[in-house]
Amino acid sequence: DIVMTQTPLSLSVTPGQPASISCKSSESLLHTDGKTYFYWYLQKPGQSPQLLIYEVSKRLSGVPERFSGSGSGTDFTLKVSRVEAEDVGVYYCMQNTQLPWTFGQGTEVEIK
Amino acid sequence: EVQLVQSGAEVKKPGESLRISCQASGYMFTAYWIGWVRQLPGKGLEWMGIVYSGDSDATYSPSFQGHVTFSVDKSINTAYLQWSSLKASDTAMYYCARLGGYCVNGVCYKIGFDYWGPGTLVTVSS
């Protein structure tokens, strides 16, 4: 199984400041079809997860531009340019390049 | 508007059977896969598997293979997750989610779980 390792596991951010979360996979997530099936999800407190980013860097429709994804192969990053109060929650990376699909352990983001 | 409505919370005893549901609306149900995700109390997300709503073709995570079964009733746009014999360790929140996608020149790609249900809390206790 591909292991997804997120760092840090928790993050405390001042509103308006940037935040960055790393996710490393134990194997390359580049699929034979040329796509990299890597995602970022946010689970806000008491809510279901929501998809933020797909294929490493593509924002789902409606996701604010302050969220951006980057990376390739085994190293990926989610950046929030200016954190807002509504961004609190647990961020998960996920891959479905290879079965079984796997999530990272989650990064909890809180506001200072 | 795409919606996934899940059945209500359940309290069961070990060894009992259970089927929970996920009813979809607002899109062509049979054209998409539905995924199931488990979240143990206070823990992270675990992928259980996916089922194609068009023909019930299913892929299970090895961690759940043989312990759960996915099914679909196309006539009512509903996917199901069922257990024949629950364990206390099955106590968790279970989410269904639609596997979104797009097609370019006849080739289709997945975009991840773009719509999620609210979750069904399953409690198994003697």
PDB file of C-alpha atoms in Angstrom:
ATOM      1  CA  ASP A   1       0.000   0.000   0.000  1.00  0.00           C
ATOM      2  CA  ILE A   2       1.122   3.557  -0.666  1.00  0.00           C
ATOM      3  CA  VAL A   3       1.722   5.364   2.613  1.00  0.00           C
ATOM      4  CA  MET A   4       0.873   9.051   2.710  1.00  0.00           C
ATOM      5  CA  THR A   5       2.774  11.006   5.349  1.00  0.00           C
ATOM      6  CA  GLN A   6       1.681  14.528   6.230  1.00  0.00           C
ATOM      7  CA  THR A   7       3.670  17.152   8.071  1.00  0.00           C
ATOM      8  CA  PRO A   8       3.077  18.890  10.322  1.00  0.00           C
ATOM      9  CA  LEU A   9       0.296  17.063  12.154  1.00  0.00           C
ATOM     10  CA  SER A  10      -0.920  20.308  13.638  1.00  0.00           C
ATOM     11  CA  LEU A  11      -0.571  23.952  12.757  1.00  0.00           C
ATOM     12  CA  SER A  12      -1.579  27.130  14.538  1.00  0.00           C
ATOM     13  CA  VAL A  13      -1.871  30.115  12.225  1.00  0.00           C
ATOM     14  CA  THR A  14      -2.552  33.806  12.713  1.00  0.00           C
ATOM     15  CA  PRO A  15      -5.382  35.039  10.467  1.00  0.00           C
ATOM     16  CA  GLY A  16      -4.014  36.610   7.338  1.00  0.00           C
ATOM     17  CA  GLN A  17      -0.779  34.650   7.519  1.00  0.00           C
ATOM     18  CA  PRO A  18       0.191  31.848   5.123  1.00  0.00           C
ATOM     19  CA  ALA A  19       0.118  28.155   5.932  1.00  0.00           C
ATOM     20  CA  SER A  20       1.721  25.187   4.263  1.00  0.00           C
ATOM     21  CA  ILE A  21       1.158  21.447   4.621  1.00  0.00           C
ATOM     22  CA  SER A  22       3.371  18.761   3.135  1.00  0.00           C
ATOM     23  CA  CYS A  23       2.370  15.289   2.036  1.00  0.00           C
ATOM     24  CA  LYS A  24       4.856  12.665   0.935  1.00  0.00           C
ATOM     25  CA  SER A  25       3.904   9.382  -0.657  1.00  0.00           C
ATOM     26  CA  SER A  26       5.917   6.185  -0.335  1.00  0.00           C
ATOM     27  CA  GLU A  27       5.735   5.643  -4.116  1.00  0.00           C
ATOM     28  CA  SER A  28       5.347   7.875  -7.123  1.00  0.00           C
ATOM     29  CA  LEU A  29       1.757   8.902  -7.766  1.00  0.00           C
ATOM     30  CA  LEU A  30       2.269   9.382 -11.490  1.00  0.00           C
ATOM     31  CA  HIS A  31      -0.244   7.112 -13.221  1.00  0.00           C
ATOM     32  CA  THR A  32       0.445   5.323 -16.487  1.00  0.00           C
ATOM     33  CA  ASP A  33      -2.142   7.607 -18.120  1.00  0.00           C
ATOM     34  CA  GLY A  34       0.073  10.603 -17.342  1.00  0.00           C
ATOM     35  CA  LYS A  35      -2.125  12.007 -14.580  1.00  0.00           C
ATOM     36  CA  THR A  36      -1.196  12.266 -10.921  1.00  0.00           C
ATOM     37  CA  TYR A  37      -4.227  11.328  -8.858  1.00  0.00           C
ATOM     38  CA  PHE A  38      -3.460  13.307  -5.733  1.00  0.00           C
ATOM     39  CA  TYR A  39      -5.996  15.292  -3.735  1.00  0.00           C
ATOM     40  CA  TRP A  40      -6.427  17.587  -0.794  1.00  0.00           C
ATOM     41  CA  TYR A  41      -9.542  17.483   1.385  1.00  0.00           C
ATOM     42  CA  LEU A  42     -10.630  19.647   4.286  1.00  0.00           C
ATOM     43  CA  GLN A  43     -12.843  18.377   7.063  1.00  0.00           C
ATOM     44  CA  LYS A  44     -14.209  21.320   8.988  1.00  0.00           C
ATOM     45  CA  PRO A  45     -15.302  20.675  12.577  1.00  0.00           C
ATOM     46  CA  GLY A  46     -18.475  18.609  12.695  1.00  0.00           C
ATOM     47  CA  GLN A  47     -18.718  18.377   8.915  1.00  0.00           C
ATOM     48  CA  SER A  48     -18.095  15.908   6.135  1.00  0.00           C
ATOM     49  CA  PRO A  49     -14.833  16.237   4.245  1.00  0.00           C
ATOM     50  CA  GLN A  50     -14.810  18.482   1.200  1.00  0.00           C
ATOM     51  CA  LEU A  51     -12.615  18.296  -1.853  1.00  0.00           C
ATOM     52  CA  LEU A  52     -10.312  21.267  -2.324  1.00  0.00           C
ATOM     53  CA  ILE A  53      -7.699  20.225  -4.872  1.00  0.00           C
ATOM     54  CA  TYR A  54      -7.518  17.424  -7.453  1.00  0.00           C
ATOM     55  CA  GLU A  55      -4.719  16.274  -9.745  1.00  0.00           C
ATOM     56  CA  VAL A  56      -2.174  17.982  -7.464  1.00  0.00           C
ATOM     57  CA  SER A  57      -2.983  21.572  -8.320  1.00  0.00           C
ATOM     58  CA  LYS A  58      -6.497  21.971  -9.750  1.00  0.00           C
ATOM     59  CA  ARG A  59      -8.954  23.745  -7.499  1.00  0.00           C
ATOM     60  CA  LEU A  60     -12.457  22.365  -7.439  1.00  0.00           C
ATOM     61  CA  SER A  61     -15.018  24.909  -8.610  1.00  0.00           C
ATOM     62  CA  GLY A  62     -15.873  27.257  -5.772  1.00  0.00           C
ATOM     63  CA  VAL A  63     -12.672  26.729  -3.799  1.00  0.00           C
ATOM     64  CA  PRO A  64     -11.072  30.081  -2.942  1.00  0.00           C
ATOM     65  CA  GLU A  65      -7.959  31.088  -4.843  1.00  0.00           C
ATOM     66  CA  ARG A  66      -5.999  31.342  -1.594  1.00  0.00           C
ATOM     67  CA  PHE A  67      -5.725  27.539  -1.710  1.00  0.00           C
ATOM     68  CA  SER A  68      -3.058  26.183  -4.033  1.00  0.00           C
ATOM     69  CA  GLY A  69      -1.510  22.782  -4.544  1.00  0.00           C
ATOM     70  CA  SER A  70       1.829  21.851  -6.008  1.00  0.00           C
ATOM     71  CA  GLY A  71       4.228  18.966  -6.309  1.00  0.00           C
ATOM     72  CA  SER A  72       4.968  15.890  -8.331  1.00  0.00           C
ATOM     73  CA  GLY A  73       6.036  12.289  -7.957  1.00  0.00           C
ATOM     74  CA  THR A  74       6.136  11.726  -4.216  1.00  0.00           C
ATOM     75  CA  ASP A  75       6.232  15.224  -2.733  1.00  0.00           C
ATOM     76  CA  PHE A  76       3.228  17.497  -2.549  1.00  0.00           C
ATOM     77  CA  THR A  77       2.293  20.738  -0.815  1.00  0.00           C
ATOM     78  CA  LEU A  78      -0.892  22.592  -0.008  1.00  0.00           C
ATOM     79  CA  LYS A  79      -0.529  26.303   0.595  1.00  0.00           C
ATOM     80  CA  VAL A  80      -3.043  28.749   1.942  1.00  0.00           C
ATOM     81  CA  SER A  81      -1.898  32.229   1.067  1.00  0.00           C
ATOM     82  CA  ARG A  82      -3.791  34.056   3.794  1.00  0.00           C
ATOM     83  CA  VAL A  83      -5.556  31.878   6.328  1.00  0.00           C
ATOM     84  CA  GLU A  84      -9.071  32.845   7.329  1.00  0.00           C
ATOM     85  CA  ALA A  85     -11.099  31.702  10.331  1.00  0.00           C
ATOM     86  CA  GLU A  86     -13.241  29.467   8.110  1.00  0.00           C
ATOM     87  CA  ASP A  87     -10.169  27.458   7.081  1.00  0.00           C
ATOM     88  CA  VAL A  88      -9.914  25.657  10.420  1.00  0.00           C
ATOM     89  CA  GLY A  89     -10.229  21.915  10.398  1.00  0.00           C
ATOM     90  CA  VAL A  90      -8.290  18.844   9.433  1.00  0.00           C
ATOM     91  CA  TYR A  91      -6.624  18.669   6.039  1.00  0.00           C
ATOM     92  CA  TYR A  92      -6.092  15.287   4.417  1.00  0.00           C
ATOM     93  CA  CYS A  93      -4.098  14.324   1.383  1.00  0.00           C
ATOM     94  CA  MET A  94      -5.212  11.314  -0.603  1.00  0.00           C
ATOM     95  CA  GLN A  95      -4.073   9.260  -3.561  1.00  0.00           C
ATOM     96  CA  ASN A  96      -6.014   7.063  -5.925  1.00  0.00           C
ATOM     97  CA  THR A  97      -3.298   6.353  -8.424  1.00  0.00           C
ATOM     98  CA  GLN A  98      -2.886   2.892  -6.998  1.00  0.00           C
ATOM     99  CA  LEU A  99      -5.137   0.488  -5.119  1.00  0.00           C
ATOM    100  CA  PRO A 100      -5.856   0.577  -2.291  1.00  0.00           C
ATOM    101  CA  TRP A 101      -6.528   4.296  -2.212  1.00  0.00           C
ATOM    102  CA  THR A 102      -4.974   5.881   0.843  1.00  0.00           C
ATOM    103  CA  PHE A 103      -5.287   9.030   2.927  1.00  0.00           C
ATOM    104  CA  GLY A 104      -2.688  10.862   4.920  1.00  0.00           C
ATOM    105  CA  GLN A 105      -3.155  10.935   8.670  1.00  0.00           C
ATOM    106  CA  GLY A 106      -4.430  14.500   8.619  1.00  0.00           C
ATOM    107  CA  THR A 107      -3.123  17.921   9.639  1.00  0.00           C
ATOM    108  CA  GLU A 108      -5.164  19.894  12.126  1.00  0.00           C
ATOM    109  CA  VAL A 109      -5.175  23.631  11.453  1.00  0.00           C
ATOM    110  CA  GLU A 110      -6.273  26.023  14.155  1.00  0.00           C
ATOM    111  CA  ILE A 111      -6.413  29.783  14.317  1.00  0.00           C
ATOM    112  CA  LYS A 112      -4.302  31.608  16.880  1.00  0.00           C
TER     113      LYS A 112
ATOM    114  CA  GLU B   1     -28.032  20.326  -7.029  1.00  0.00           C
ATOM    115  CA  VAL B   2     -26.086  17.171  -6.241  1.00  0.00           C
ATOM    116  CA  GLN B   3     -27.040  15.670  -2.906  1.00  0.00           C
ATOM    117  CA  LEU B   4     -26.161  12.490  -1.059  1.00  0.00           C
ATOM    118  CA  VAL B   5     -28.525  11.691   1.777  1.00  0.00           C
ATOM    119  CA  GLN B   6     -27.456   9.002   4.212  1.00  0.00           C
ATOM    120  CA  SER B   7     -29.590   6.956   6.559  1.00  0.00           C
ATOM    121  CA  GLY B   8     -29.739   7.763  10.241  1.00  0.00           C
ATOM    122  CA  ALA B   9     -27.568   6.709  13.136  1.00  0.00           C
ATOM    123  CA  GLU B  10     -27.661   3.068  14.177  1.00  0.00           C
ATOM    124  CA  VAL B  11     -27.026   1.290  17.472  1.00  0.00           C
ATOM    125  CA  LYS B  12     -26.396  -2.427  17.124  1.00  0.00           C
ATOM    126  CA  LYS B  13     -25.048  -5.362  19.104  1.00  0.00           C
ATOM    127  CA  PRO B  14     -22.006  -7.398  18.096  1.00  0.00           C
ATOM    128  CA  GLY B  15     -22.952 -10.129  15.670  1.00  0.00           C
ATOM    129  CA  GLU B  16     -25.956  -8.286  14.286  1.00  0.00           C
ATOM    130  CA  SER B  17     -26.347  -7.376  10.651  1.00  0.00           C
ATOM    131  CA  LEU B  18     -26.789  -3.887   9.293  1.00  0.00           C
ATOM    132  CA  ARG B  19     -27.345  -2.088   6.026  1.00  0.00           C
ATOM    133  CA  ILE B  20     -26.942   1.661   5.719  1.00  0.00           C
ATOM    134  CA  SER B  21     -27.921   3.697   2.691  1.00  0.00           C
ATOM    135  CA  CYS B  22     -26.827   6.627   0.584  1.00  0.00           C
ATOM    136  CA  GLN B  23     -29.465   8.119  -1.700  1.00  0.00           C
ATOM    137  CA  ALA B  24     -28.262  10.344  -4.514  1.00  0.00           C
ATOM    138  CA  SER B  25     -30.054  13.097  -6.387  1.00  0.00           C
ATOM    139  CA  GLY B  26     -29.254  15.898  -8.782  1.00  0.00           C
ATOM    140  CA  TYR B  27     -27.110  13.946 -11.240  1.00  0.00           C
ATOM    141  CA  MET B  28     -27.150  10.826 -13.415  1.00  0.00           C
ATOM    142  CA  PHE B  29     -26.671   8.251 -10.666  1.00  0.00           C
ATOM    143  CA  THR B  30     -25.718   5.355 -12.904  1.00  0.00           C
ATOM    144  CA  ALA B  31     -22.818   7.235 -14.507  1.00  0.00           C
ATOM    145  CA  TYR B  32     -20.746   7.603 -11.357  1.00  0.00           C
ATOM    146  CA  TRP B  33     -18.924   5.552  -8.770  1.00  0.00           C
ATOM    147  CA  ILE B  34     -19.834   5.884  -5.100  1.00  0.00           C
ATOM    148  CA  GLY B  35     -17.118   5.530  -2.499  1.00  0.00           C
ATOM    149  CA  TRP B  36     -17.362   4.593   1.153  1.00  0.00           C
ATOM    150  CA  VAL B  37     -15.057   6.092   3.774  1.00  0.00           C
ATOM    151  CA  ARG B  38     -14.773   5.163   7.437  1.00  0.00           C
ATOM    152  CA  GLN B  39     -13.806   7.493  10.243  1.00  0.00           C
ATOM    153  CA  LEU B  40     -13.181   5.895  13.606  1.00  0.00           C
ATOM    154  CA  PRO B  41     -13.986   8.100  16.600  1.00  0.00           C
ATOM    155  CA  GLY B  42     -11.457  10.916  16.767  1.00  0.00           C
ATOM    156  CA  LYS B  43      -9.402   9.444  13.942  1.00  0.00           C
ATOM    157  CA  GLY B  44      -8.657  10.034  10.273  1.00  0.00           C
ATOM    158  CA  LEU B  45     -10.265   8.921   7.051  1.00  0.00           C
ATOM    159  CA  GLU B  46     -10.013   5.373   5.701  1.00  0.00           C
ATOM    160  CA  TRP B  47     -10.988   4.364   2.187  1.00  0.00           C
ATOM    161  CA  MET B  48     -13.226   1.294   2.244  1.00  0.00           C
ATOM    162  CA  GLY B  49     -13.864   0.920  -1.451  1.00  0.00           C
ATOM    163  CA  ILE B  50     -15.994   2.000  -4.368  1.00  0.00           C
ATOM    164  CA  VAL B  51     -19.001   0.698  -6.234  1.00  0.00           C
ATOM    165  CA  TYR B  52     -20.125   1.612  -9.735  1.00  0.00           C
ATOM    166  CA  SER B  53     -23.738   2.665  -9.646  1.00  0.00           C
ATOM    167  CA  GLY B  54     -24.333   1.501 -13.215  1.00  0.00           C
ATOM    168  CA  ASP B  55     -23.620  -2.175 -12.697  1.00  0.00           C
ATOM    169  CA  SER B  56     -22.659  -2.655  -9.016  1.00  0.00           C
ATOM    170  CA  ASP B  57     -19.070  -3.474  -9.933  1.00  0.00           C
ATOM    171  CA  ALA B  58     -17.142  -3.036  -6.681  1.00  0.00           C
ATOM    172  CA  THR B  59     -13.563  -2.696  -5.528  1.00  0.00           C
ATOM    173  CA  TYR B  60     -12.777  -3.163  -1.864  1.00  0.00           C
ATOM    174  CA  SER B  61      -9.859  -2.122   0.240  1.00  0.00           C
ATOM    175  CA  PRO B  62      -8.092  -5.262   1.498  1.00  0.00           C
ATOM    176  CA  SER B  63      -8.710  -3.941   5.001  1.00  0.00           C
ATOM    177  CA  PHE B  64     -12.469  -4.303   4.500  1.00  0.00           C
ATOM    178  CA  GLN B  65     -12.730  -7.084   1.909  1.00  0.00           C
ATOM    179  CA  GLY B  66     -14.881  -9.907   3.199  1.00  0.00           C
ATOM    180  CA  HIS B  67     -16.291  -7.905   6.096  1.00  0.00           C
ATOM    181  CA  VAL B  68     -18.532  -5.467   4.230  1.00  0.00           C
ATOM    182  CA  THR B  69     -20.569  -5.565   1.037  1.00  0.00           C
ATOM    183  CA  PHE B  70     -21.476  -2.740  -1.299  1.00  0.00           C
ATOM    184  CA  SER B  71     -24.619  -2.790  -3.368  1.00  0.00           C
ATOM    185  CA  VAL B  72     -26.724  -0.465  -5.477  1.00  0.00           C
ATOM    186  CA  ASP B  73     -30.413  -0.117  -6.289  1.00  0.00           C
ATOM    187  CA  LYS B  74     -30.574   1.877  -9.498  1.00  0.00           C
ATOM    188  CA  SER B  75     -34.356   2.177  -9.345  1.00  0.00           C
ATOM    189  CA  ILE B  76     -34.091   4.454  -6.314  1.00  0.00           C
ATOM    190  CA  ASN B  77     -30.625   5.967  -6.875  1.00  0.00           C
ATOM    191  CA  THR B  78     -29.327   4.401  -3.693  1.00  0.00           C
ATOM    192  CA  ALA B  79     -26.068   2.780  -2.676  1.00  0.00           C
ATOM    193  CA  TYR B  80     -25.751   0.524   0.338  1.00  0.00           C
ATOM    194  CA  LEU B  81     -23.048  -0.581   2.730  1.00  0.00           C
ATOM    195  CA  GLN B  82     -23.803  -3.696   4.692  1.00  0.00           C
ATOM    196  CA  TRP B  83     -22.373  -5.960   7.345  1.00  0.00           C
ATOM    197  CA  SER B  84     -23.529  -9.490   8.094  1.00  0.00           C
ATOM    198  CA  SER B  85     -21.890  -9.629  11.511  1.00  0.00           C
ATOM    199  CA  LEU B  86     -20.892  -6.412  13.231  1.00  0.00           C
ATOM    200  CA  LYS B  87     -18.001  -6.055  15.657  1.00  0.00           C
ATOM    201  CA  ALA B  88     -17.456  -3.450  18.322  1.00  0.00           C
ATOM    202  CA  SER B  89     -14.520  -2.215  16.258  1.00  0.00           C
ATOM    203  CA  ASP B  90     -16.978  -1.221  13.488  1.00  0.00           C
ATOM    204  CA  THR B  91     -18.125   1.678  15.656  1.00  0.00           C
ATOM    205  CA  ALA B  92     -17.457   4.669  13.424  1.00  0.00           C
ATOM    206  CA  MET B  93     -18.859   7.323  11.151  1.00  0.00           C
ATOM    207  CA  TYR B  94     -19.373   6.089   7.619  1.00  0.00           C
ATOM    208  CA  TYR B  95     -19.439   8.498   4.698  1.00  0.00           C
ATOM    209  CA  CYS B  96     -20.533   7.915   1.145  1.00  0.00           C
ATOM    210  CA  ALA B  97     -19.109  10.152  -1.537  1.00  0.00           C
ATOM    211  CA  ARG B  98     -19.427  10.544  -5.284  1.00  0.00           C
ATOM    212  CA  LEU B  99     -16.326   9.958  -7.351  1.00  0.00           C
ATOM    213  CA  GLY B 100     -16.330  12.864  -9.746  1.00  0.00           C
ATOM    214  CA  GLY B 101     -14.679  12.942 -13.102  1.00  0.00           C
ATOM    215  CA  TYR B 102     -14.336  14.521 -16.481  1.00  0.00           C
ATOM    216  CA  CYS B 103     -13.796  13.246 -19.982  1.00  0.00           C
ATOM    217  CA  VAL B 104     -11.595  14.648 -22.711  1.00  0.00           C
ATOM    218  CA  ASN B 105     -11.720  13.220 -26.229  1.00  0.00           C
ATOM    219  CA  GLY B 106     -13.394  10.102 -24.964  1.00  0.00           C
ATOM    220  CA  VAL B 107     -10.864   9.480 -22.189  1.00  0.00           C
ATOM    221  CA  CYS B 108     -12.179   9.895 -18.671  1.00  0.00           C
ATOM    222  CA  TYR B 109     -10.285  10.925 -15.554  1.00  0.00           C
ATOM    223  CA  LYS B 110     -11.294  10.981 -11.915  1.00  0.00           C
ATOM    224  CA  ILE B 111     -11.275  14.156  -9.836  1.00  0.00           C
ATOM    225  CA  GLY B 112     -11.748  12.649  -6.418  1.00  0.00           C
ATOM    226  CA  PHE B 113     -14.724  12.564  -4.112  1.00  0.00           C
ATOM    227  CA  ASP B 114     -16.476  15.786  -5.064  1.00  0.00           C
ATOM    228  CA  TYR B 115     -19.720  15.362  -3.127  1.00  0.00           C
ATOM    229  CA  TRP B 116     -20.099  13.764   0.276  1.00  0.00           C
ATOM    230  CA  GLY B 117     -23.005  12.599   2.363  1.00  0.00           C
ATOM    231  CA  PRO B 118     -23.388  13.814   5.962  1.00  0.00           C
ATOM    232  CA  GLY B 119     -22.289  10.466   7.332  1.00  0.00           C
ATOM    233  CA  THR B 120     -24.002   7.674   9.249  1.00  0.00           C
ATOM    234  CA  LEU B 121     -22.839   7.002  12.788  1.00  0.00           C
ATOM    235  CA  VAL B 122     -22.786   3.303  13.573  1.00  0.00           C
ATOM    236  CA  THR B 123     -22.373   2.264  17.199  1.00  0.00           C
ATOM    237  CA  VAL B 124     -21.808  -1.395  18.004  1.00  0.00           C
ATOM    238  CA  SER B 125     -21.984  -2.232  21.668  1.00  0.00           C
ATOM    239  CA  SER B 126     -23.197  -5.061  23.815  1.00  0.00           C
TER     240      SER B 126
END
